[in-house]
Amino acid sequence: MKTIDYYNQYADQFLQVTLYVDMESLYQPFLAELPDSARILDLGCGSGRDTLAFKNKGYQVDAIDYSEVLVERASQLTGIAVQQQSFYELDMHDVYDGVWA
């Protein structure tokens, strides 16, 4: 089974296991390096947990994931238009202050 097929098939189980993990201790060193109004790319955003956390802290966040099902779930959770694409397809015309992956 390809990785993408796994995430599409087990997206809801993945969300249940990962959505409420406390990531604050990992966010702090990352965010400490960014300006207050930073633009962050959440690369491989999965459930959208981290995207939502950054958004709630006042950052501008763009999010992408390759799994169509996770993109749908993350969009619902975060209220932003999560993009479905591979990191191989990134168009780097956009400039980010930080990339979270």
PDB file of C-alpha atoms in Angstrom:
ATOM      1  CA  MET A   1       0.000   0.000   0.000  1.00  0.00           C
ATOM      2  CA  LYS A   2       1.330   3.416  -0.930  1.00  0.00           C
ATOM      3  CA  THR A   3       1.593   5.998   1.835  1.00  0.00           C
ATOM      4  CA  ILE A   4      -1.010   8.235   0.195  1.00  0.00           C
ATOM      5  CA  ASP A   5      -3.457   5.325   0.019  1.00  0.00           C
ATOM      6  CA  TYR A   6      -2.912   4.631   3.724  1.00  0.00           C
ATOM      7  CA  TYR A   7      -3.661   8.227   4.738  1.00  0.00           C
ATOM      8  CA  ASN A   8      -6.716   8.397   2.493  1.00  0.00           C
ATOM      9  CA  GLN A   9      -8.063   5.108   3.842  1.00  0.00           C
ATOM     10  CA  TYR A  10      -7.291   5.732   7.521  1.00  0.00           C
ATOM     11  CA  ALA A  11      -7.710   9.526   7.702  1.00  0.00           C
ATOM     12  CA  ASP A  12     -10.356   9.459  10.423  1.00  0.00           C
ATOM     13  CA  GLN A  13      -8.335   7.102  12.614  1.00  0.00           C
ATOM     14  CA  PHE A  14      -5.256   9.290  12.060  1.00  0.00           C
ATOM     15  CA  LEU A  15      -7.242  12.328  13.191  1.00  0.00           C
ATOM     16  CA  GLN A  16      -8.480  10.587  16.339  1.00  0.00           C
ATOM     17  CA  VAL A  17      -4.946   9.623  17.360  1.00  0.00           C
ATOM     18  CA  THR A  18      -3.182  12.889  16.529  1.00  0.00           C
ATOM     19  CA  LEU A  19      -5.656  15.748  16.799  1.00  0.00           C
ATOM     20  CA  TYR A  20      -5.384  16.351  20.541  1.00  0.00           C
ATOM     21  CA  VAL A  21      -1.665  15.737  21.054  1.00  0.00           C
ATOM     22  CA  ASP A  22      -0.149  18.666  22.983  1.00  0.00           C
ATOM     23  CA  MET A  23       2.496  20.113  20.663  1.00  0.00           C
ATOM     24  CA  GLU A  24       3.088  23.383  22.520  1.00  0.00           C
ATOM     25  CA  SER A  25       6.624  22.469  23.646  1.00  0.00           C
ATOM     26  CA  LEU A  26       7.552  21.872  20.004  1.00  0.00           C
ATOM     27  CA  TYR A  27       5.858  25.027  18.730  1.00  0.00           C
ATOM     28  CA  GLN A  28       7.691  27.377  21.069  1.00  0.00           C
ATOM     29  CA  PRO A  29      11.269  27.006  19.709  1.00  0.00           C
ATOM     30  CA  PHE A  30       9.959  27.266  16.142  1.00  0.00           C
ATOM     31  CA  LEU A  31       7.790  30.312  16.786  1.00  0.00           C
ATOM     32  CA  ALA A  32      10.524  32.035  18.792  1.00  0.00           C
ATOM     33  CA  GLU A  33      12.504  32.377  15.552  1.00  0.00           C
ATOM     34  CA  LEU A  34       9.655  34.058  13.656  1.00  0.00           C
ATOM     35  CA  PRO A  35       8.328  37.622  13.596  1.00  0.00           C
ATOM     36  CA  ASP A  36       4.978  38.199  15.318  1.00  0.00           C
ATOM     37  CA  SER A  37       3.105  38.482  12.019  1.00  0.00           C
ATOM     38  CA  ALA A  38       4.921  35.593  10.335  1.00  0.00           C
ATOM     39  CA  ARG A  39       3.576  33.718   7.366  1.00  0.00           C
ATOM     40  CA  ILE A  40       3.913  29.975   7.967  1.00  0.00           C
ATOM     41  CA  LEU A  41       3.579  27.080   5.552  1.00  0.00           C
ATOM     42  CA  ASP A  42       2.337  23.910   7.249  1.00  0.00           C
ATOM     43  CA  LEU A  43       3.794  21.337   4.875  1.00  0.00           C
ATOM     44  CA  GLY A  44       2.035  17.998   5.208  1.00  0.00           C
ATOM     45  CA  CYS A  45      -0.569  19.449   7.554  1.00  0.00           C
ATOM     46  CA  GLY A  46      -2.400  16.167   8.146  1.00  0.00           C
ATOM     47  CA  SER A  47      -5.383  16.807  10.409  1.00  0.00           C
ATOM     48  CA  GLY A  48      -4.773  20.554  10.486  1.00  0.00           C
ATOM     49  CA  ARG A  49      -3.960  20.486  14.206  1.00  0.00           C
ATOM     50  CA  ASP A  50      -0.811  22.583  13.859  1.00  0.00           C
ATOM     51  CA  THR A  51      -2.327  24.870  11.237  1.00  0.00           C
ATOM     52  CA  LEU A  52      -5.161  25.664  13.633  1.00  0.00           C
ATOM     53  CA  ALA A  53      -2.769  26.241  16.540  1.00  0.00           C
ATOM     54  CA  PHE A  54      -0.687  28.708  14.507  1.00  0.00           C
ATOM     55  CA  LYS A  55      -3.812  30.429  13.183  1.00  0.00           C
ATOM     56  CA  ASN A  56      -5.179  30.788  16.721  1.00  0.00           C
ATOM     57  CA  LYS A  57      -1.883  32.382  17.782  1.00  0.00           C
ATOM     58  CA  GLY A  58      -2.378  35.059  15.121  1.00  0.00           C
ATOM     59  CA  TYR A  59      -0.042  33.829  12.397  1.00  0.00           C
ATOM     60  CA  GLN A  60      -0.853  33.783   8.694  1.00  0.00           C
ATOM     61  CA  VAL A  61      -0.922  30.108   7.749  1.00  0.00           C
ATOM     62  CA  ASP A  62      -1.036  28.283   4.438  1.00  0.00           C
ATOM     63  CA  ALA A  63      -1.390  24.516   4.598  1.00  0.00           C
ATOM     64  CA  ILE A  64      -0.914  21.685   2.152  1.00  0.00           C
ATOM     65  CA  ASP A  65      -1.213  17.928   2.287  1.00  0.00           C
ATOM     66  CA  TYR A  66      -1.103  15.233  -0.364  1.00  0.00           C
ATOM     67  CA  SER A  67      -4.008  13.220   1.047  1.00  0.00           C
ATOM     68  CA  GLU A  68      -7.311  14.339  -0.442  1.00  0.00           C
ATOM     69  CA  VAL A  69      -9.226  13.125   2.596  1.00  0.00           C
ATOM     70  CA  LEU A  70      -6.935  14.873   5.090  1.00  0.00           C
ATOM     71  CA  VAL A  71      -7.136  18.087   3.063  1.00  0.00           C
ATOM     72  CA  GLU A  72     -10.912  17.965   3.418  1.00  0.00           C
ATOM     73  CA  ARG A  73     -10.734  17.270   7.171  1.00  0.00           C
ATOM     74  CA  ALA A  74      -8.068  19.945   7.762  1.00  0.00           C
ATOM     75  CA  SER A  75     -10.068  22.520   5.808  1.00  0.00           C
ATOM     76  CA  GLN A  76     -13.128  21.775   7.939  1.00  0.00           C
ATOM     77  CA  LEU A  77     -11.147  22.012  11.183  1.00  0.00           C
ATOM     78  CA  THR A  78      -9.187  25.166  10.374  1.00  0.00           C
ATOM     79  CA  GLY A  79     -11.605  27.141   8.245  1.00  0.00           C
ATOM     80  CA  ILE A  80      -8.924  27.776   5.638  1.00  0.00           C
ATOM     81  CA  ALA A  81      -8.594  26.431   2.114  1.00  0.00           C
ATOM     82  CA  VAL A  82      -5.999  23.708   2.562  1.00  0.00           C
ATOM     83  CA  GLN A  83      -4.330  22.867  -0.744  1.00  0.00           C
ATOM     84  CA  GLN A  84      -4.005  19.294  -1.987  1.00  0.00           C
ATOM     85  CA  GLN A  85      -0.553  18.839  -3.464  1.00  0.00           C
ATOM     86  CA  SER A  86       2.755  17.066  -3.078  1.00  0.00           C
ATOM     87  CA  PHE A  87       5.760  18.919  -1.738  1.00  0.00           C
ATOM     88  CA  TYR A  88       7.367  18.068  -5.070  1.00  0.00           C
ATOM     89  CA  GLU A  89       4.846  20.436  -6.675  1.00  0.00           C
ATOM     90  CA  LEU A  90       5.544  23.424  -4.419  1.00  0.00           C
ATOM     91  CA  ASP A  91       5.509  26.745  -6.190  1.00  0.00           C
ATOM     92  CA  MET A  92       8.022  28.776  -4.243  1.00  0.00           C
ATOM     93  CA  HIS A  93       6.874  32.130  -5.606  1.00  0.00           C
ATOM     94  CA  ASP A  94       5.242  32.548  -2.209  1.00  0.00           C
ATOM     95  CA  VAL A  95       7.591  33.565   0.566  1.00  0.00           C
ATOM     96  CA  TYR A  96       7.237  32.117   4.041  1.00  0.00           C
ATOM     97  CA  ASP A  97       8.906  33.156   7.256  1.00  0.00           C
ATOM     98  CA  GLY A  98       8.825  29.545   8.407  1.00  0.00           C
ATOM     99  CA  VAL A  99       7.936  26.086   7.155  1.00  0.00           C
ATOM    100  CA  TRP A 100       6.478  23.584   9.620  1.00  0.00           C
ATOM    101  CA  ALA A 101       6.667  19.965   8.489  1.00  0.00           C
TER     102      ALA A 101
END
